[in-house]
Coordinates of C-alpha atoms and ligand atoms in Angstrom, one line a residue:
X1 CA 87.0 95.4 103.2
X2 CA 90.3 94.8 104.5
X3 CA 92.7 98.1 103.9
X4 CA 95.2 97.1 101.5
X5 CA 98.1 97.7 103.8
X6 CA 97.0 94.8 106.1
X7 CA 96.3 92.5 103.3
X8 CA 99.2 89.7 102.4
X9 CA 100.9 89.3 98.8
X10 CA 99.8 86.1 96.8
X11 CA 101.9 84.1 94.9
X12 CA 101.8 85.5 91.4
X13 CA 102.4 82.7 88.7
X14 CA 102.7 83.9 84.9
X15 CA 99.1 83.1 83.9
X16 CA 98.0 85.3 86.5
X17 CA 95.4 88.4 85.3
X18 CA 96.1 91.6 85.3
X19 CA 93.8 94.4 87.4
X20 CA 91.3 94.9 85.3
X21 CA 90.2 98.4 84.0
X22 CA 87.3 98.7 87.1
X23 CA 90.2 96.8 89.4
X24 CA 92.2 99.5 88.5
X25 CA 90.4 102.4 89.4
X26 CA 88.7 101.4 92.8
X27 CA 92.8 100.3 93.6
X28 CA 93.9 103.9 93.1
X29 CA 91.6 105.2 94.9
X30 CA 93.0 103.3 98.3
X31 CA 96.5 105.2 97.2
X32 CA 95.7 108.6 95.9
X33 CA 99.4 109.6 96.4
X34 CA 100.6 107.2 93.5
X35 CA 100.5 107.6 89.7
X36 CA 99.7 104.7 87.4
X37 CA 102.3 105.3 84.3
X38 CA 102.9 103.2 81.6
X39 CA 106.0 102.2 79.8
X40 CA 106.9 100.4 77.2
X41 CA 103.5 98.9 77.5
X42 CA 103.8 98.1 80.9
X43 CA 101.3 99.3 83.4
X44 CA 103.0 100.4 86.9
X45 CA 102.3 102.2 89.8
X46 CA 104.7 105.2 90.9
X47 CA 105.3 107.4 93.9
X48 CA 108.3 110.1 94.7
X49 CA 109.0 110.5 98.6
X50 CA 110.2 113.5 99.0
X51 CA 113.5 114.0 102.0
X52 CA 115.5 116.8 103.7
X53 CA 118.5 115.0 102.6
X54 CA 120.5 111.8 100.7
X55 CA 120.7 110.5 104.2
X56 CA 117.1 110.2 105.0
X57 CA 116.0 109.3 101.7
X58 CA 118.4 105.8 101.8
X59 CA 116.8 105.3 105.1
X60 CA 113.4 104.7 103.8
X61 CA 115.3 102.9 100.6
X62 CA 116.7 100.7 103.4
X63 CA 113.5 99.8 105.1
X64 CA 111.4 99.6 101.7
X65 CA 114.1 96.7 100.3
X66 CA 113.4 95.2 103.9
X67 CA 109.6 95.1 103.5
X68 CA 110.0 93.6 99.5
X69 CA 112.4 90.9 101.0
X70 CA 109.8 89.9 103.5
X71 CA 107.0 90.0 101.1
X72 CA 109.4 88.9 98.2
X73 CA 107.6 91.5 95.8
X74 CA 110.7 93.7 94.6
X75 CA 110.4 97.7 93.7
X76 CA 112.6 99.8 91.6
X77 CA 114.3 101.8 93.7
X78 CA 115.9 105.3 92.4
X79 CA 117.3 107.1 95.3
X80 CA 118.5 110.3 95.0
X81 CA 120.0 113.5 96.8
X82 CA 116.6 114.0 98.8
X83 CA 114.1 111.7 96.6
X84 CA 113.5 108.2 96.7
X85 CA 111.2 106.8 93.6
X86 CA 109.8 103.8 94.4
X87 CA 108.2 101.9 91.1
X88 CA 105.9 98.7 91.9
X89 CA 104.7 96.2 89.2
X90 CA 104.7 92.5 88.5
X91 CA 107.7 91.1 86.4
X92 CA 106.1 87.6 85.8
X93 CA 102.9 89.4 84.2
X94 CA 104.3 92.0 82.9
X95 CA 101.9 94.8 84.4
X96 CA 99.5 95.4 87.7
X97 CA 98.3 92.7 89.8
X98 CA 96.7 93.2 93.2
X99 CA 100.1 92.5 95.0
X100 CA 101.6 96.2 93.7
X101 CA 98.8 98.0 94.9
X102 CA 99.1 96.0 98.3
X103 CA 102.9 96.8 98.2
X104 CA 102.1 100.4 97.5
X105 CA 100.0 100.8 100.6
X106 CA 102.5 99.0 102.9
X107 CA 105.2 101.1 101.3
X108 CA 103.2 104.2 102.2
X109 CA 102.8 103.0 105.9
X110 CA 106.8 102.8 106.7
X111 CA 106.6 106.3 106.6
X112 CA 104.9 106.5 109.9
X113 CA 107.0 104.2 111.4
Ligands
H2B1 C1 111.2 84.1 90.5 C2 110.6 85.5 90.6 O1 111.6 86.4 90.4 C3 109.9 85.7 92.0 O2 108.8 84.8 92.1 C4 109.4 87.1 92.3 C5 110.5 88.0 92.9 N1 110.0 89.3 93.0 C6 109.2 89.8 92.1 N2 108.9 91.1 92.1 C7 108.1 91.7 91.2 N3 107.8 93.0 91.2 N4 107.6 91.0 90.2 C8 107.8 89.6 90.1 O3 107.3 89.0 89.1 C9 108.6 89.0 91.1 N5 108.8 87.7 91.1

């Protein structure tokens, strides 16, 4: 199988599914690092990166609203002094589709860059 952070988003129209329970646990496995909240009743899939300083952490901000541009699968973005939270999920279904788990895996591989 393909690792996630090679594979492409898909268009996601509003009848698309949701990850399905089984989905959802072989997914997290492929990113340990991220958390699976939910809010409001909204499934999404959460990581902190951890910085030295506000400088560096706006850097990777920077090159992770780069990557959603090209992939045109937007984040939440909450940068702070030395953290930046980065929150994946899908608007138009209103929880987890394969696309936020792909976008957590690329998002994971900028830090080697
Ligand atoms: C029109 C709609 O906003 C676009 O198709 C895209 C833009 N980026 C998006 N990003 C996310 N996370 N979810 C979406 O449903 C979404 N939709």
């Amino acid at each position: 199988m393909t690792d996630l952070k090679q594979q492409e988003c898909e268009a996601c129209q509003a009848d698309a599914p949701q990850v399905s329970d089984e989905e959802l646990t072989t997914l997290m496995r492929e990113i340990p690092e991220w958390a699976a909240p939910s809010r409001d009743g909204v499934l999404q899939l959460e990581r902190e990166y951890k910085f030295k300083n506000f400088k560096k952490a706006w850097a990777f901000c920077d090159k992770v609203a780069e990557l959603a541009e090209q992939e045109f699968h937007h984040p939440t973005l909450t940068l702070e002094w030395g953290k930046l939270t980065v929150t994946w999920w899908t608007h138009a279904i209103n929880g987890l589709h394969k696309n936020d788990f792909i976008m957590a895996a690329k998002t994971d591989a900028l830090l080697d860059d």
